[in-house]
Amino acid sequence: MANAVALNDARATALAPVTTFTVEQIDLIKRTIAKGATDDELQLFLHQCKRTGLDPFARQIYAIKRWDGVQKREVMAVQTSIDGFRLIAERSGKYAGQVGPFWCGTDGQWTDAWLSSDPPVAAKVGVLRADFSEPCFGVARFNSYAGRTKDGNLTRMWGTMGDVMVAKCAEALALRKAFPQELSGLYTSDEMAQASNEPSDPAPQSTPAPANVDHQAVFDRLSAANKALPDKAAFDKFWSQGNVLDAARSLPSNLKGALKIERDQRELALTQDDDGFPGDMGGPVDPNDQFDRMERDESA
């Protein structure tokens, strides 16, 4: 058993050669293939090259910079070609071929040849492993992966070869499912075509209709509270509260006018002396009174 494990390890090492780079090659990668990458992003890219055994100079693996709306800057993503995925699967020694691709339209019926000039709705590919009893299927919806221009039209490749492009996305999904150790964190350039799509404008939100308000009940509540105020200090405190002013402000003009009359009468009663002579009132109406200022502004 130990000898079998050793043989398998040796075979895997032989099939997946260790990728190393000279200083000159690293500088070349940073100037060209990973242009604009930070030192950390460059190290991440080189690590993925070494882990997968893919050759960036053969365009088997790429470093793509894309704008990240969350980080508000361009960030690097590692991508491969579908051939790179196939090569990694082959080197594992467990790749046993594929089933498909299959395509389906809006009728949901799968076919092994797409003959329509319209793009398919989805594609499906099954990947076989020598140590699996069933294929690992990947299903890709066309609208989830299709690359589009800024005006919303399909890009050239997705417009002319939509069936081939979505089938490659389904194959990449299936290969990553079948070989998670080797392909974890890697995506093909076909899968990431949608990452450059412009976000669609959100549907306009309709303003909800205001809830039905019983204005008479609001008036009755404010009127009763106003009449029950025991003194001028309580009156000033009550009519300086924001929630009271907001409630009064929301009333229709007829009820608002009636409330103002009741309010002024109550203030007059609270500022008179015991003999009821109005000449002893505490002075003119406060020009800073919010309710009165509101009334003046609305009538202006």
Tab-separated table of N, CA and C in Angstrom, residues 42-188:
chain	number	residue	atom	x	y	z
A	42	LEU	N	1.530	40.399	-7.017
A	42	LEU	CA	2.502	39.671	-7.837
A	42	LEU	C	2.871	38.354	-7.183
A	43	GLN	N	3.105	38.367	-5.873
A	43	GLN	CA	3.436	37.125	-5.168
A	43	GLN	C	2.294	36.132	-5.235
A	44	LEU	N	1.052	36.623	-5.147
A	44	LEU	CA	-0.114	35.746	-5.257
A	44	LEU	C	-0.167	35.114	-6.643
A	45	PHE	N	0.084	35.895	-7.675
A	45	PHE	CA	0.060	35.373	-9.038
A	45	PHE	C	1.153	34.326	-9.243
A	46	LEU	N	2.357	34.610	-8.773
A	46	LEU	CA	3.452	33.652	-8.923
A	46	LEU	C	3.158	32.364	-8.155
A	47	HIS	N	2.522	32.500	-6.992
A	47	HIS	CA	2.160	31.309	-6.217
A	47	HIS	C	1.177	30.445	-6.984
A	48	GLN	N	0.190	31.067	-7.621
A	48	GLN	CA	-0.781	30.308	-8.400
A	48	GLN	C	-0.117	29.638	-9.608
A	49	CYS	N	0.844	30.313	-10.217
A	49	CYS	CA	1.576	29.699	-11.332
A	49	CYS	C	2.324	28.454	-10.865
A	50	LYS	N	2.969	28.562	-9.713
A	50	LYS	CA	3.742	27.432	-9.191
A	50	LYS	C	2.816	26.303	-8.739
A	51	ARG	N	1.694	26.667	-8.112
A	51	ARG	CA	0.782	25.643	-7.607
A	51	ARG	C	0.136	24.860	-8.732
A	52	THR	N	-0.234	25.543	-9.805
A	52	THR	CA	-0.937	24.890	-10.900
A	52	THR	C	0.000	24.326	-11.962
A	53	GLY	N	1.245	24.805	-11.972
A	53	GLY	CA	2.168	24.369	-13.013
A	53	GLY	C	1.863	24.964	-14.368
A	54	LEU	N	1.091	26.062	-14.411
A	54	LEU	CA	0.758	26.701	-15.678
A	54	LEU	C	1.795	27.763	-16.029
A	55	ASP	N	1.999	27.948	-17.320
A	55	ASP	CA	3.037	28.849	-17.815
A	55	ASP	C	2.408	30.166	-18.250
A	56	PRO	N	2.690	31.273	-17.557
A	56	PRO	CA	2.106	32.560	-17.960
A	56	PRO	C	2.626	33.025	-19.315
A	57	PHE	N	3.860	32.613	-19.686
A	57	PHE	CA	4.409	33.036	-20.966
A	57	PHE	C	3.748	32.305	-22.136
A	58	ALA	N	3.116	31.160	-21.864
A	58	ALA	CA	2.341	30.443	-22.879
A	58	ALA	C	0.877	30.849	-22.840
A	59	ARG	N	0.576	31.877	-22.039
A	59	ARG	CA	-0.790	32.409	-21.910
A	59	ARG	C	-1.760	31.346	-21.412
A	60	GLN	N	-1.266	30.485	-20.514
A	60	GLN	CA	-2.134	29.509	-19.854
A	60	GLN	C	-2.767	30.093	-18.603
A	61	ILE	N	-2.187	31.163	-18.061
A	61	ILE	CA	-2.670	31.786	-16.837
A	61	ILE	C	-2.402	33.281	-16.954
A	62	TYR	N	-3.353	34.090	-16.442
A	62	TYR	CA	-3.292	35.539	-16.628
A	62	TYR	C	-3.453	36.255	-15.279
A	63	ALA	N	-2.987	37.503	-15.247
A	63	ALA	CA	-3.251	38.408	-14.124
A	63	ALA	C	-4.066	39.566	-14.679
A	64	ILE	N	-5.340	39.643	-14.291
A	64	ILE	CA	-6.268	40.635	-14.848
A	64	ILE	C	-6.594	41.667	-13.772
A	65	LYS	N	-6.478	42.940	-14.131
A	65	LYS	CA	-6.839	44.021	-13.208
A	65	LYS	C	-8.245	44.502	-13.537
A	66	ARG	N	-9.080	44.571	-12.503
A	66	ARG	CA	-10.444	45.066	-12.665
A	66	ARG	C	-10.777	46.012	-11.525
A	67	TRP	N	-11.673	46.965	-11.812
A	67	TRP	CA	-12.095	47.944	-10.810
A	67	TRP	C	-12.982	47.276	-9.773
A	68	ASP	N	-12.640	47.477	-8.499
A	68	ASP	CA	-13.434	46.953	-7.390
A	68	ASP	C	-14.205	48.107	-6.776
A	69	GLY	N	-15.547	48.027	-6.885
A	69	GLY	CA	-16.375	49.116	-6.381
A	69	GLY	C	-16.348	49.252	-4.874
A	70	VAL	N	-16.058	48.168	-4.160
A	70	VAL	CA	-16.008	48.211	-2.694
A	70	VAL	C	-14.705	48.859	-2.228
A	71	GLN	N	-13.576	48.396	-2.797
A	71	GLN	CA	-12.278	48.932	-2.408
A	71	GLN	C	-11.935	50.235	-3.115
A	72	LYS	N	-12.735	50.625	-4.114
A	72	LYS	CA	-12.530	51.861	-4.864
A	72	LYS	C	-11.148	51.908	-5.511
A	73	ARG	N	-10.741	50.792	-6.067
A	73	ARG	CA	-9.456	50.724	-6.768
A	73	ARG	C	-9.441	49.472	-7.633
A	74	GLU	N	-8.454	49.402	-8.521
A	74	GLU	CA	-8.292	48.205	-9.328
A	74	GLU	C	-7.615	47.113	-8.503
A	75	VAL	N	-8.127	45.904	-8.605
A	75	VAL	CA	-7.537	44.762	-7.911
A	75	VAL	C	-7.246	43.667	-8.929
A	76	MET	N	-6.291	42.827	-8.601
A	76	MET	CA	-5.876	41.782	-9.522
A	76	MET	C	-6.660	40.499	-9.292
A	77	ALA	N	-7.010	39.836	-10.373
A	77	ALA	CA	-7.645	38.523	-10.316
A	77	ALA	C	-6.836	37.574	-11.184
A	78	VAL	N	-6.659	36.346	-10.706
A	78	VAL	CA	-5.932	35.333	-11.462
A	78	VAL	C	-6.931	34.550	-12.300
A	79	GLN	N	-6.681	34.474	-13.598
A	79	GLN	CA	-7.555	33.751	-14.510
A	79	GLN	C	-6.722	32.825	-15.392
A	80	THR	N	-7.380	31.797	-15.907
A	80	THR	CA	-6.715	30.872	-16.814
A	80	THR	C	-7.562	30.713	-18.065
A	81	SER	N	-6.999	30.068	-19.056
A	81	SER	CA	-7.783	29.656	-20.209
A	81	SER	C	-8.433	28.313	-19.887
A	82	ILE	N	-9.434	27.936	-20.661
A	82	ILE	CA	-10.055	26.629	-20.450
A	82	ILE	C	-9.046	25.518	-20.720
A	83	ASP	N	-8.096	25.773	-21.623
A	83	ASP	CA	-7.041	24.782	-21.870
A	83	ASP	C	-6.175	24.588	-20.624
A	84	GLY	N	-5.971	25.659	-19.863
A	84	GLY	CA	-5.217	25.537	-18.616
A	84	GLY	C	-5.937	24.634	-17.630
A	85	PHE	N	-7.277	24.772	-17.539
A	85	PHE	CA	-8.055	23.885	-16.678
A	85	PHE	C	-7.915	22.431	-17.126
A	86	ARG	N	-8.004	22.210	-18.429
A	86	ARG	CA	-7.905	20.852	-18.947
A	86	ARG	C	-6.526	20.258	-18.663
A	87	LEU	N	-5.498	21.085	-18.776
A	87	LEU	CA	-4.140	20.613	-18.518
A	87	LEU	C	-3.966	20.224	-17.057
A	88	ILE	N	-4.512	21.039	-16.152
A	88	ILE	CA	-4.412	20.724	-14.727
A	88	ILE	C	-5.143	19.419	-14.421
A	89	ALA	N	-6.322	19.244	-15.001
A	89	ALA	CA	-7.071	18.003	-14.786
A	89	ALA	C	-6.307	16.805	-15.333
A	90	GLU	N	-5.708	16.944	-16.507
A	90	GLU	CA	-4.950	15.848	-17.106
A	90	GLU	C	-3.754	15.458	-16.247
A	91	ARG	N	-3.078	16.456	-15.683
A	91	ARG	CA	-1.898	16.180	-14.863
A	91	ARG	C	-2.238	15.480	-13.557
A	92	SER	N	-3.490	15.565	-13.137
A	92	SER	CA	-3.869	14.912	-11.877
A	92	SER	C	-3.791	13.399	-11.970
A	93	GLY	N	-3.836	12.864	-13.178
A	93	GLY	CA	-3.837	11.421	-13.361
A	93	GLY	C	-5.187	10.772	-13.100
A	94	LYS	N	-6.210	11.600	-12.801
A	94	LYS	CA	-7.537	11.047	-12.486
A	94	LYS	C	-8.603	11.510	-13.469
A	95	TYR	N	-8.208	12.311	-14.436
A	95	TYR	CA	-9.157	12.821	-15.417
A	95	TYR	C	-9.522	11.713	-16.402
A	96	ALA	N	-10.820	11.465	-16.577
A	96	ALA	CA	-11.270	10.360	-17.428
A	96	ALA	C	-12.199	10.831	-18.534
A	97	GLY	N	-12.096	12.094	-18.925
A	97	GLY	CA	-12.900	12.578	-20.038
A	97	GLY	C	-14.137	13.334	-19.609
A	98	GLN	N	-15.020	13.553	-20.557
A	98	GLN	CA	-16.208	14.371	-20.331
A	98	GLN	C	-17.448	13.728	-20.924
A	99	VAL	N	-18.589	14.262	-20.472
A	99	VAL	CA	-19.895	13.949	-21.059
A	99	VAL	C	-20.478	15.271	-21.522
A	100	GLY	N	-20.834	15.352	-22.782
A	100	GLY	CA	-21.373	16.593	-23.308
A	100	GLY	C	-20.331	17.346	-24.109
A	101	PRO	N	-20.584	18.626	-24.399
A	101	PRO	CA	-21.590	19.508	-23.798
A	101	PRO	C	-23.003	19.290	-24.330
A	102	PHE	N	-23.968	19.771	-23.523
A	102	PHE	CA	-25.375	19.779	-23.900
A	102	PHE	C	-25.880	21.209	-23.762
A	103	TRP	N	-26.871	21.538	-24.572
A	103	TRP	CA	-27.475	22.870	-24.511
A	103	TRP	C	-28.984	22.730	-24.390
A	104	CYS	N	-29.621	23.761	-23.838
A	104	CYS	CA	-31.079	23.776	-23.787
A	104	CYS	C	-31.596	25.174	-24.069
A	105	GLY	N	-32.821	25.242	-24.579
A	105	GLY	CA	-33.479	26.513	-24.832
A	105	GLY	C	-34.539	26.781	-23.785
A	106	THR	N	-35.476	27.635	-24.122
A	106	THR	CA	-36.525	27.994	-23.164
A	106	THR	C	-37.460	26.833	-22.867
A	107	ASP	N	-37.435	25.792	-23.738
A	107	ASP	CA	-38.307	24.640	-23.492
A	107	ASP	C	-37.727	23.673	-22.473
A	108	GLY	N	-36.469	23.885	-22.061
A	108	GLY	CA	-35.848	23.032	-21.052
A	108	GLY	C	-35.392	21.682	-21.562
A	109	GLN	N	-35.426	21.457	-22.858
A	109	GLN	CA	-35.014	20.176	-23.436
A	109	GLN	C	-33.533	20.231	-23.812
A	110	TRP	N	-32.752	19.275	-23.307
A	110	TRP	CA	-31.315	19.253	-23.558
A	110	TRP	C	-31.013	18.577	-24.890
A	111	THR	N	-30.040	19.142	-25.630
A	111	THR	CA	-29.623	18.588	-26.910
A	111	THR	C	-28.103	18.650	-27.011
A	112	ASP	N	-27.514	17.727	-27.787
A	112	ASP	CA	-26.053	17.697	-27.906
A	112	ASP	C	-25.549	18.510	-29.093
A	113	ALA	N	-26.430	19.216	-29.771
A	113	ALA	CA	-26.035	20.117	-30.853
A	113	ALA	C	-26.971	21.319	-30.849
A	114	TRP	N	-26.390	22.523	-30.807
A	114	TRP	CA	-27.223	23.728	-30.798
A	114	TRP	C	-27.260	24.295	-32.212
A	115	LEU	N	-28.427	24.257	-32.836
A	115	LEU	CA	-28.571	24.625	-34.241
A	115	LEU	C	-29.253	25.968	-34.448
A	116	SER	N	-29.830	26.518	-33.405
A	116	SER	CA	-30.533	27.790	-33.530
A	116	SER	C	-29.545	28.946	-33.645
A	117	SER	N	-29.961	29.995	-34.359
A	117	SER	CA	-29.133	31.202	-34.444
A	117	SER	C	-29.221	32.038	-33.172
A	118	ASP	N	-30.237	31.803	-32.361
A	118	ASP	CA	-30.346	32.468	-31.058
A	118	ASP	C	-29.484	31.732	-30.041
A	119	PRO	N	-28.944	32.434	-29.066
A	119	PRO	CA	-28.113	31.752	-28.074
A	119	PRO	C	-28.938	30.815	-27.203
A	120	PRO	N	-28.329	29.765	-26.680
A	120	PRO	CA	-29.055	28.860	-25.783
A	120	PRO	C	-29.305	29.520	-24.440
A	121	VAL	N	-30.210	28.956	-23.704
A	121	VAL	CA	-30.480	29.462	-22.356
A	121	VAL	C	-29.414	28.989	-21.383
A	122	ALA	N	-28.916	27.775	-21.571
A	122	ALA	CA	-27.922	27.210	-20.656
A	122	ALA	C	-27.151	26.108	-21.363
A	123	ALA	N	-26.006	25.760	-20.777
A	123	ALA	CA	-25.192	24.642	-21.262
A	123	ALA	C	-24.822	23.772	-20.072
A	124	LYS	N	-24.545	22.505	-20.358
A	124	LYS	CA	-24.226	21.525	-19.302
A	124	LYS	C	-23.085	20.634	-19.777
A	125	VAL	N	-22.099	20.399	-18.888
A	125	VAL	CA	-20.969	19.517	-19.178
A	125	VAL	C	-20.733	18.639	-17.960
A	126	GLY	N	-20.469	17.366	-18.195
A	126	GLY	CA	-20.123	16.442	-17.116
A	126	GLY	C	-18.661	16.036	-17.226
A	127	VAL	N	-17.926	16.099	-16.119
A	127	VAL	CA	-16.513	15.710	-16.076
A	127	VAL	C	-16.390	14.388	-15.330
A	128	LEU	N	-15.632	13.466	-15.901
A	128	LEU	CA	-15.438	12.131	-15.329
A	128	LEU	C	-14.094	12.046	-14.621
A	129	ARG	N	-14.129	11.442	-13.441
A	129	ARG	CA	-12.903	11.126	-12.708
A	129	ARG	C	-12.793	9.615	-12.572
A	130	ALA	N	-11.570	9.126	-12.645
A	130	ALA	CA	-11.363	7.680	-12.588
A	130	ALA	C	-11.830	7.092	-11.267
A	131	ASP	N	-11.799	7.875	-10.196
A	131	ASP	CA	-12.181	7.363	-8.881
A	131	ASP	C	-13.587	7.789	-8.473
A	132	PHE	N	-14.383	8.351	-9.398
A	132	PHE	CA	-15.774	8.728	-9.136
A	132	PHE	C	-16.690	7.774	-9.894
A	133	SER	N	-17.832	7.475	-9.307
A	133	SER	CA	-18.787	6.587	-9.972
A	133	SER	C	-19.741	7.349	-10.882
A	134	GLU	N	-19.885	8.656	-10.692
A	134	GLU	CA	-20.785	9.471	-11.502
A	134	GLU	C	-20.042	10.715	-11.981
A	135	PRO	N	-20.413	11.261	-13.113
A	135	PRO	CA	-19.778	12.496	-13.592
A	135	PRO	C	-20.153	13.686	-12.717
A	136	CYS	N	-19.274	14.675	-12.675
A	136	CYS	CA	-19.549	15.941	-11.999
A	136	CYS	C	-20.060	16.923	-13.050
A	137	PHE	N	-21.308	17.324	-12.928
A	137	PHE	CA	-21.909	18.206	-13.930
A	137	PHE	C	-21.797	19.665	-13.505
A	138	GLY	N	-21.547	20.494	-14.489
A	138	GLY	CA	-21.600	21.935	-14.310
A	138	GLY	C	-22.618	22.514	-15.264
A	139	VAL	N	-23.515	23.341	-14.756
A	139	VAL	CA	-24.562	23.966	-15.573
A	139	VAL	C	-24.369	25.474	-15.521
A	140	ALA	N	-24.279	26.097	-16.690
A	140	ALA	CA	-24.074	27.542	-16.777
A	140	ALA	C	-25.209	28.180	-17.557
A	141	ARG	N	-25.860	29.165	-16.964
A	141	ARG	CA	-26.894	29.930	-17.667
A	141	ARG	C	-26.244	31.005	-18.525
A	142	PHE	N	-26.750	31.178	-19.723
A	142	PHE	CA	-26.175	32.135	-20.665
A	142	PHE	C	-26.157	33.548	-20.082
A	143	ASN	N	-27.284	33.996	-19.542
A	143	ASN	CA	-27.375	35.370	-19.046
A	143	ASN	C	-26.508	35.625	-17.822
A	144	SER	N	-26.083	34.561	-17.145
A	144	SER	CA	-25.235	34.736	-15.968
A	144	SER	C	-23.784	34.992	-16.344
A	145	TYR	N	-23.377	34.572	-17.533
A	145	TYR	CA	-21.961	34.643	-17.911
A	145	TYR	C	-21.680	35.494	-19.145
A	146	ALA	N	-22.683	35.832	-19.923
A	146	ALA	CA	-22.456	36.529	-21.189
A	146	ALA	C	-21.785	37.877	-20.976
A	147	GLY	N	-20.745	38.138	-21.764
A	147	GLY	CA	-20.085	39.437	-21.724
A	147	GLY	C	-20.857	40.441	-22.563
A	148	ARG	N	-20.969	41.661	-22.056
A	148	ARG	CA	-21.749	42.687	-22.753
A	148	ARG	C	-20.974	43.996	-22.815
A	149	THR	N	-21.301	44.784	-23.827
A	149	THR	CA	-20.695	46.099	-23.987
A	149	THR	C	-21.409	47.094	-23.078
A	150	LYS	N	-20.929	48.344	-23.088
A	150	LYS	CA	-21.519	49.357	-22.217
A	150	LYS	C	-22.972	49.650	-22.560
A	151	ASP	N	-23.339	49.456	-23.838
A	151	ASP	CA	-24.729	49.714	-24.215
A	151	ASP	C	-25.624	48.499	-24.034
A	152	GLY	N	-25.089	47.423	-23.444
A	152	GLY	CA	-25.898	46.263	-23.120
A	152	GLY	C	-25.928	45.183	-24.179
A	153	ASN	N	-25.274	45.414	-25.319
A	153	ASN	CA	-25.240	44.395	-26.364
A	153	ASN	C	-24.181	43.342	-26.051
A	154	LEU	N	-24.342	42.160	-26.612
A	154	LEU	CA	-23.359	41.097	-26.419
A	154	LEU	C	-22.051	41.467	-27.089
A	155	THR	N	-20.937	41.097	-26.451
A	155	THR	CA	-19.636	41.291	-27.078
A	155	THR	C	-19.529	40.388	-28.300
A	156	ARG	N	-18.485	40.606	-29.117
A	156	ARG	CA	-18.396	39.917	-30.395
A	156	ARG	C	-18.403	38.402	-30.230
A	157	MET	N	-17.577	37.877	-29.332
A	157	MET	CA	-17.488	36.429	-29.174
A	157	MET	C	-18.788	35.848	-28.627
A	158	TRP	N	-19.394	36.534	-27.655
A	158	TRP	CA	-20.642	36.023	-27.078
A	158	TRP	C	-21.801	36.188	-28.044
A	159	GLY	N	-21.709	37.146	-28.959
A	159	GLY	CA	-22.771	37.324	-29.933
A	159	GLY	C	-22.702	36.345	-31.090
A	160	THR	N	-21.474	35.963	-31.480
A	160	THR	CA	-21.320	35.073	-32.633
A	160	THR	C	-21.125	33.611	-32.250
A	161	MET	N	-20.606	33.352	-31.050
A	161	MET	CA	-20.326	31.976	-30.621
A	161	MET	C	-20.863	31.738	-29.214
A	162	GLY	N	-22.084	32.195	-28.980
A	162	GLY	CA	-22.652	32.094	-27.642
A	162	GLY	C	-22.742	30.683	-27.118
A	163	ASP	N	-23.045	29.713	-28.001
A	163	ASP	CA	-23.158	28.323	-27.563
A	163	ASP	C	-21.806	27.775	-27.108
A	164	VAL	N	-20.738	28.134	-27.837
A	164	VAL	CA	-19.390	27.668	-27.469
A	164	VAL	C	-18.934	28.315	-26.165
A	165	MET	N	-19.198	29.612	-26.018
A	165	MET	CA	-18.729	30.345	-24.842
A	165	MET	C	-19.400	29.833	-23.568
A	166	VAL	N	-20.718	29.653	-23.597
A	166	VAL	CA	-21.408	29.201	-22.387
A	166	VAL	C	-21.066	27.750	-22.077
A	167	ALA	N	-20.747	26.944	-23.125
A	167	ALA	CA	-20.321	25.561	-22.894
A	167	ALA	C	-18.973	25.528	-22.182
A	168	LYS	N	-18.074	26.460	-22.527
A	168	LYS	CA	-16.776	26.521	-21.846
A	168	LYS	C	-16.946	26.913	-20.381
A	169	CYS	N	-17.916	27.776	-20.094
A	169	CYS	CA	-18.185	28.138	-18.700
A	169	CYS	C	-18.711	26.933	-17.928
A	170	ALA	N	-19.605	26.159	-18.547
A	170	ALA	CA	-20.129	24.956	-17.897
A	170	ALA	C	-19.010	23.947	-17.663
A	171	GLU	N	-18.094	23.823	-18.628
A	171	GLU	CA	-16.964	22.903	-18.467
A	171	GLU	C	-16.061	23.336	-17.318
A	172	ALA	N	-15.807	24.634	-17.209
A	172	ALA	CA	-14.971	25.137	-16.115
A	172	ALA	C	-15.616	24.849	-14.762
A	173	LEU	N	-16.933	25.039	-14.664
A	173	LEU	CA	-17.642	24.730	-13.425
A	173	LEU	C	-17.497	23.253	-13.069
A	174	ALA	N	-17.649	22.387	-14.079
A	174	ALA	CA	-17.563	20.951	-13.829
A	174	ALA	C	-16.147	20.536	-13.441
A	175	LEU	N	-15.141	21.087	-14.115
A	175	LEU	CA	-13.751	20.757	-13.792
A	175	LEU	C	-13.386	21.207	-12.380
A	176	ARG	N	-13.845	22.387	-11.991
A	176	ARG	CA	-13.545	22.879	-10.638
A	176	ARG	C	-14.253	22.025	-9.593
A	177	LYS	N	-15.442	21.526	-9.914
A	177	LYS	CA	-16.158	20.644	-9.000
A	177	LYS	C	-15.452	19.288	-8.867
A	178	ALA	N	-14.912	18.812	-9.985
A	178	ALA	CA	-14.254	17.508	-9.971
A	178	ALA	C	-12.849	17.567	-9.375
A	179	PHE	N	-12.188	18.725	-9.495
A	179	PHE	CA	-10.808	18.847	-9.019
A	179	PHE	C	-10.671	20.099	-8.146
A	180	PRO	N	-11.311	20.101	-6.977
A	180	PRO	CA	-11.297	21.299	-6.127
A	180	PRO	C	-9.915	21.633	-5.582
A	181	GLN	N	-9.100	20.640	-5.274
A	181	GLN	CA	-7.776	20.907	-4.733
A	181	GLN	C	-6.909	21.637	-5.756
A	182	GLU	N	-6.972	21.209	-7.001
A	182	GLU	CA	-6.123	21.775	-8.030
A	182	GLU	C	-6.649	23.099	-8.576
A	183	LEU	N	-7.959	23.300	-8.576
A	183	LEU	CA	-8.556	24.457	-9.254
A	183	LEU	C	-9.228	25.446	-8.310
A	184	SER	N	-9.146	25.215	-7.021
A	184	SER	CA	-9.776	26.127	-6.068
A	184	SER	C	-9.221	27.540	-6.233
A	185	GLY	N	-10.114	28.510	-6.344
A	185	GLY	CA	-9.714	29.912	-6.453
A	185	GLY	C	-9.341	30.350	-7.851
A	186	LEU	N	-9.445	29.449	-8.835
A	186	LEU	CA	-9.117	29.794	-10.218
A	186	LEU	C	-10.393	29.869	-11.045
A	187	TYR	N	-10.425	30.822	-11.968
A	187	TYR	CA	-11.559	30.995	-12.863
A	187	TYR	C	-11.035	31.265	-14.265
A	188	THR	N	-11.787	30.801	-15.249
A	188	THR	CA	-11.374	31.023	-16.621
A	188	THR	C	-11.791	32.426	-17.072
